Amino acid sequence: EPEVTQTPSHQVTQMGQEVILRCVPISNHLYFYWYRQILGQKVEFLVSFYNNEISEKSEIFDDQFSVERPDGSNFTLKIRSTKLEDSAMYFCASTGYWGINEQYFGPGTRLTVT
Amino acid sequence: TQLLEQSPQFLSIQEGENLTVYCNSSSVFSSLQWYRQEPGEGPVLLVTVVTGGEVKKLKRLTFQFGDARKDSSLHITAAQPGDTGLYLCAASSGSARQLTFGSGTQLTVLP
């Protein structure tokens, strides 16, 4: 069964460093998303991406964040200068249908900023 | 900003019992999903409901979408220890595709 994959599973970085989180969405899906979940809190929407551009973003997704689809399979989230409060699980999701918003999530990347 | 309230927050029951968990909001949804999440893993999609009054069954799990599309319930019949986990509802409204998640119901089924 097709699934969303994410790498790395765990990333440790120092405050102020740049990190890139990678995702391979389900093949032939058209919509891609990033969410985050701070330990013990709700899953929160960051950004959605369609047709090579951002379609929606939350107030969390500020200038420190960017997304890119560098080739036909990968979808990346870059955090330019990490802060302690960026420590969280980051989930990628994808969906293939315009009508039904059925999002399939990856296993996540645990980002720890020290 | 739409809020999704899930209840109860925690539920501990014996194997074989039935249970219902709820997801409520004051907003109307275009679609609602139920997910299950294990510690340290991503949410796994269980079902999507889109039509008011819709009922969907997945083995021992029954999902219902409210007539006004503002609320939903998940009923588990004859719960088993393997049903233990965090059950999340998530929804989107209008033309927006971003999902808003509830806080979840942590279910523990004791053998």
CSV table of C-alpha atoms in Angstrom, one decimal:
chain,number,residue,atom,x,y,z
A,1,GLU,CA,0.0,0.0,0.0
A,2,PRO,CA,1.4,3.4,-0.9
A,3,GLU,CA,2.6,5.5,2.0
A,4,VAL,CA,4.1,8.9,2.8
A,5,THR,CA,7.8,8.6,3.9
A,6,GLN,CA,9.8,11.1,5.8
A,7,THR,CA,13.5,11.5,6.5
A,8,PRO,CA,15.3,11.7,8.9
A,9,SER,CA,13.2,10.1,11.7
A,10,HIS,CA,15.1,12.2,14.2
A,11,GLN,CA,17.1,15.4,13.7
A,12,VAL,CA,19.1,17.1,16.5
A,13,THR,CA,20.4,20.6,15.7
A,14,GLN,CA,21.7,23.6,17.5
A,15,MET,CA,19.8,26.8,17.9
A,16,GLY,CA,20.4,29.1,14.9
A,17,GLN,CA,21.2,26.3,12.5
A,18,GLU,CA,19.3,25.5,9.3
A,19,VAL,CA,17.4,22.2,8.9
A,20,ILE,CA,15.7,20.6,6.0
A,21,LEU,CA,13.1,18.0,6.6
A,22,ARG,CA,12.3,15.7,3.7
A,23,CYS,CA,9.1,14.0,2.6
A,24,VAL,CA,8.2,11.7,-0.3
A,25,PRO,CA,4.4,12.0,-0.7
A,26,ILE,CA,2.3,9.2,-2.2
A,27,SER,CA,2.9,8.9,-5.9
A,28,ASN,CA,0.3,10.7,-8.0
A,29,HIS,CA,-0.9,12.8,-5.1
A,30,LEU,CA,-1.3,16.5,-5.9
A,31,TYR,CA,-1.6,18.3,-2.6
A,32,PHE,CA,1.1,18.3,0.0
A,33,TYR,CA,1.1,19.6,3.6
A,34,TRP,CA,3.3,20.1,6.6
A,35,TYR,CA,2.0,19.9,10.2
A,36,ARG,CA,3.7,20.0,13.5
A,37,GLN,CA,3.0,18.6,16.9
A,38,ILE,CA,4.7,19.9,20.0
A,39,LEU,CA,5.0,17.3,22.7
A,40,GLY,CA,1.7,16.8,24.5
A,41,GLN,CA,-0.2,19.3,22.2
A,42,LYS,CA,-2.5,19.2,19.2
A,43,VAL,CA,-1.4,18.6,15.7
A,44,GLU,CA,-1.1,22.1,14.0
A,45,PHE,CA,-1.3,23.0,10.4
A,46,LEU,CA,1.7,24.8,8.9
A,47,VAL,CA,1.4,25.0,5.1
A,48,SER,CA,-0.3,23.5,2.1
A,49,PHE,CA,1.3,23.3,-1.4
A,50,TYR,CA,-0.3,22.7,-4.8
A,51,ASN,CA,0.8,23.2,-8.3
A,52,ASN,CA,4.3,24.3,-7.1
A,53,GLU,CA,3.1,27.0,-4.9
A,54,ILE,CA,1.8,27.6,-1.4
A,55,SER,CA,-1.9,27.6,-1.3
A,56,GLU,CA,-2.5,28.1,2.5
A,57,LYS,CA,-0.3,28.8,5.5
A,58,SER,CA,-0.8,29.4,9.2
A,59,GLU,CA,0.6,32.2,11.3
A,60,ILE,CA,3.2,29.7,12.5
A,61,PHE,CA,4.7,29.5,9.0
A,62,ASP,CA,6.7,32.8,9.1
A,63,ASP,CA,9.7,33.9,7.1
A,64,GLN,CA,11.9,31.3,8.8
A,65,PHE,CA,10.0,28.6,7.1
A,66,SER,CA,10.0,27.6,3.4
A,67,VAL,CA,8.8,24.7,1.4
A,68,GLU,CA,10.0,23.3,-1.9
A,69,ARG,CA,9.3,20.5,-4.3
A,70,PRO,CA,12.7,20.2,-5.9
A,71,ASP,CA,11.9,17.3,-8.1
A,72,GLY,CA,9.0,15.0,-9.0
A,73,SER,CA,9.0,13.1,-5.8
A,74,ASN,CA,10.4,15.1,-2.8
A,75,PHE,CA,8.7,17.8,-0.8
A,76,THR,CA,10.9,19.6,1.7
A,77,LEU,CA,10.4,21.9,4.7
A,78,LYS,CA,13.3,24.2,5.5
A,79,ILE,CA,13.7,26.1,8.8
A,80,ARG,CA,16.3,28.8,8.3
A,81,SER,CA,17.4,29.6,11.8
A,82,THR,CA,16.0,27.1,14.3
A,83,LYS,CA,14.8,28.2,17.7
A,84,LEU,CA,14.2,26.1,20.9
A,85,GLU,CA,10.5,26.4,20.4
A,86,ASP,CA,10.8,24.7,17.0
A,87,SER,CA,11.3,21.4,18.7
A,88,ALA,CA,8.4,19.2,17.7
A,89,MET,CA,7.3,16.3,15.6
A,90,TYR,CA,6.9,17.5,12.0
A,91,PHE,CA,4.5,15.5,9.8
A,92,CYS,CA,4.1,15.6,6.0
A,93,ALA,CA,0.8,14.7,4.5
A,94,SER,CA,-0.6,14.3,1.0
A,95,THR,CA,-3.9,14.0,-0.8
A,96,GLY,CA,-4.8,13.3,-4.3
A,97,TYR,CA,-8.4,14.4,-4.7
A,98,TRP,CA,-9.7,17.9,-5.1
A,99,GLY,CA,-13.2,17.1,-3.7
A,100,ILE,CA,-12.5,14.9,-0.7
A,101,ASN,CA,-9.8,16.3,1.7
A,102,GLU,CA,-8.5,12.9,2.7
A,103,GLN,CA,-5.0,13.5,4.0
A,104,TYR,CA,-2.5,10.7,4.5
A,105,PHE,CA,0.3,11.3,7.0
A,106,GLY,CA,3.9,10.3,7.2
A,107,PRO,CA,5.6,8.8,10.3
A,108,GLY,CA,7.1,12.2,11.2
A,109,THR,CA,10.5,13.7,11.9
A,110,ARG,CA,11.3,14.5,15.5
A,111,LEU,CA,13.2,17.8,15.5
A,112,THR,CA,15.2,18.6,18.7
A,113,VAL,CA,16.7,22.0,18.9
A,114,THR,CA,19.3,22.4,21.6
B,1,THR,CA,-10.8,29.9,13.8
B,2,GLN,CA,-12.8,26.7,14.2
B,3,LEU,CA,-12.2,24.6,17.3
B,4,LEU,CA,-12.8,20.9,17.7
B,5,GLU,CA,-13.7,19.7,21.1
B,6,GLN,CA,-13.2,16.0,21.8
B,7,SER,CA,-14.7,14.1,24.8
B,8,PRO,CA,-13.8,12.4,26.9
B,9,GLN,CA,-10.2,13.3,27.0
B,10,PHE,CA,-9.3,9.9,28.6
B,11,LEU,CA,-11.2,6.7,28.6
B,12,SER,CA,-10.3,3.4,30.3
B,13,ILE,CA,-12.5,0.4,29.8
B,14,GLN,CA,-12.5,-3.4,30.1
B,15,GLU,CA,-12.1,-5.7,27.1
B,16,GLY,CA,-15.5,-6.4,25.6
B,17,GLU,CA,-17.2,-3.2,26.6
B,18,ASN,CA,-18.7,-0.7,24.1
B,19,LEU,CA,-17.7,3.0,24.0
B,20,THR,CA,-18.4,6.2,22.2
B,21,VAL,CA,-16.2,9.2,21.8
B,22,TYR,CA,-17.3,12.6,20.5
B,23,CYS,CA,-16.1,15.4,18.4
B,24,ASN,CA,-18.0,18.7,18.5
B,25,SER,CA,-17.7,22.2,17.1
B,26,SER,CA,-19.8,25.3,16.5
B,27,SER,CA,-18.6,25.4,12.9
B,28,VAL,CA,-19.9,23.5,9.9
B,29,PHE,CA,-17.4,21.2,8.2
B,30,SER,CA,-17.0,20.3,4.6
B,31,SER,CA,-15.4,17.0,5.7
B,32,LEU,CA,-14.3,15.3,8.8
B,33,GLN,CA,-11.7,12.7,9.4
B,34,TRP,CA,-11.0,10.3,12.3
B,35,TYR,CA,-7.3,9.3,12.8
B,36,ARG,CA,-5.6,7.0,15.3
B,37,GLN,CA,-2.1,8.0,16.5
B,38,GLU,CA,0.4,5.8,18.4
B,39,PRO,CA,3.1,7.5,20.5
B,40,GLY,CA,5.9,8.9,18.3
B,41,GLU,CA,4.1,8.1,15.1
B,42,GLY,CA,2.0,9.9,12.5
B,43,PRO,CA,-1.8,9.9,12.5
B,44,VAL,CA,-3.3,7.0,10.6
B,45,LEU,CA,-6.5,7.7,8.7
B,46,LEU,CA,-9.5,5.6,9.8
B,47,VAL,CA,-12.4,7.2,7.9
B,48,THR,CA,-13.6,10.4,6.1
B,49,VAL,CA,-17.2,11.6,6.4
B,50,VAL,CA,-18.6,14.3,4.2
B,51,THR,CA,-22.4,14.1,4.1
B,52,GLY,CA,-24.6,15.2,7.0
B,53,GLY,CA,-26.1,12.1,8.8
B,54,GLU,CA,-23.6,9.8,7.1
B,55,VAL,CA,-22.7,6.5,9.0
B,56,LYS,CA,-19.7,4.5,8.1
B,57,LYS,CA,-18.6,1.2,9.5
B,58,LEU,CA,-15.1,-0.2,9.8
B,59,LYS,CA,-15.3,-3.7,11.4
B,60,ARG,CA,-16.2,-2.9,15.0
B,61,LEU,CA,-15.9,0.9,14.6
B,62,THR,CA,-18.9,3.0,13.6
B,63,PHE,CA,-18.5,6.6,12.6
B,64,GLN,CA,-21.4,9.0,12.4
B,65,PHE,CA,-21.5,12.6,11.0
B,66,GLY,CA,-24.1,14.9,12.5
B,67,ASP,CA,-27.0,16.1,10.3
B,68,ALA,CA,-25.7,19.7,10.5
B,69,ARG,CA,-22.1,18.6,9.9
B,70,LYS,CA,-20.9,20.2,13.1
B,71,ASP,CA,-20.2,17.0,15.1
B,72,SER,CA,-19.2,13.4,14.8
B,73,SER,CA,-19.0,10.3,17.0
B,74,LEU,CA,-16.9,7.1,17.0
B,75,HIS,CA,-18.5,4.1,18.5
B,76,ILE,CA,-16.4,0.9,19.2
B,77,THR,CA,-18.2,-2.3,19.9
B,78,ALA,CA,-16.6,-5.0,22.0
B,79,ALA,CA,-13.4,-3.2,22.5
B,80,GLN,CA,-10.1,-5.1,22.4
B,81,PRO,CA,-6.7,-4.3,23.9
B,82,GLY,CA,-5.5,-3.6,20.3
B,83,ASP,CA,-7.9,-0.7,20.1
B,84,THR,CA,-5.8,1.2,22.7
B,85,GLY,CA,-4.5,4.4,21.3
B,86,LEU,CA,-5.2,8.1,20.7
B,87,TYR,CA,-8.2,8.9,18.6
B,88,LEU,CA,-8.2,12.2,16.8
B,89,CYS,CA,-10.8,14.0,14.8
B,90,ALA,CA,-9.8,16.6,12.2
B,91,ALA,CA,-11.9,18.7,9.9
B,92,SER,CA,-11.8,21.3,7.2
B,93,SER,CA,-14.4,23.9,6.3
B,94,GLY,CA,-15.4,25.7,3.1
B,95,SER,CA,-12.8,25.6,0.4
B,96,ALA,CA,-9.8,25.5,2.8
B,97,ARG,CA,-7.9,22.2,2.9
B,98,GLN,CA,-6.0,22.7,6.1
B,99,LEU,CA,-7.1,20.3,8.8
B,100,THR,CA,-7.9,21.5,12.3
B,101,PHE,CA,-7.3,18.8,14.9
B,102,GLY,CA,-9.0,18.1,18.1
B,103,SER,CA,-7.0,17.3,21.3
B,104,GLY,CA,-7.9,13.6,21.0
B,105,THR,CA,-9.3,10.9,23.2
B,106,GLN,CA,-6.8,8.6,24.8
B,107,LEU,CA,-8.4,5.1,24.9
B,108,THR,CA,-7.1,2.3,27.1
B,109,VAL,CA,-8.7,-1.1,26.8
B,110,LEU,CA,-7.7,-3.4,29.7
B,111,PRO,CA,-7.5,-7.2,29.1
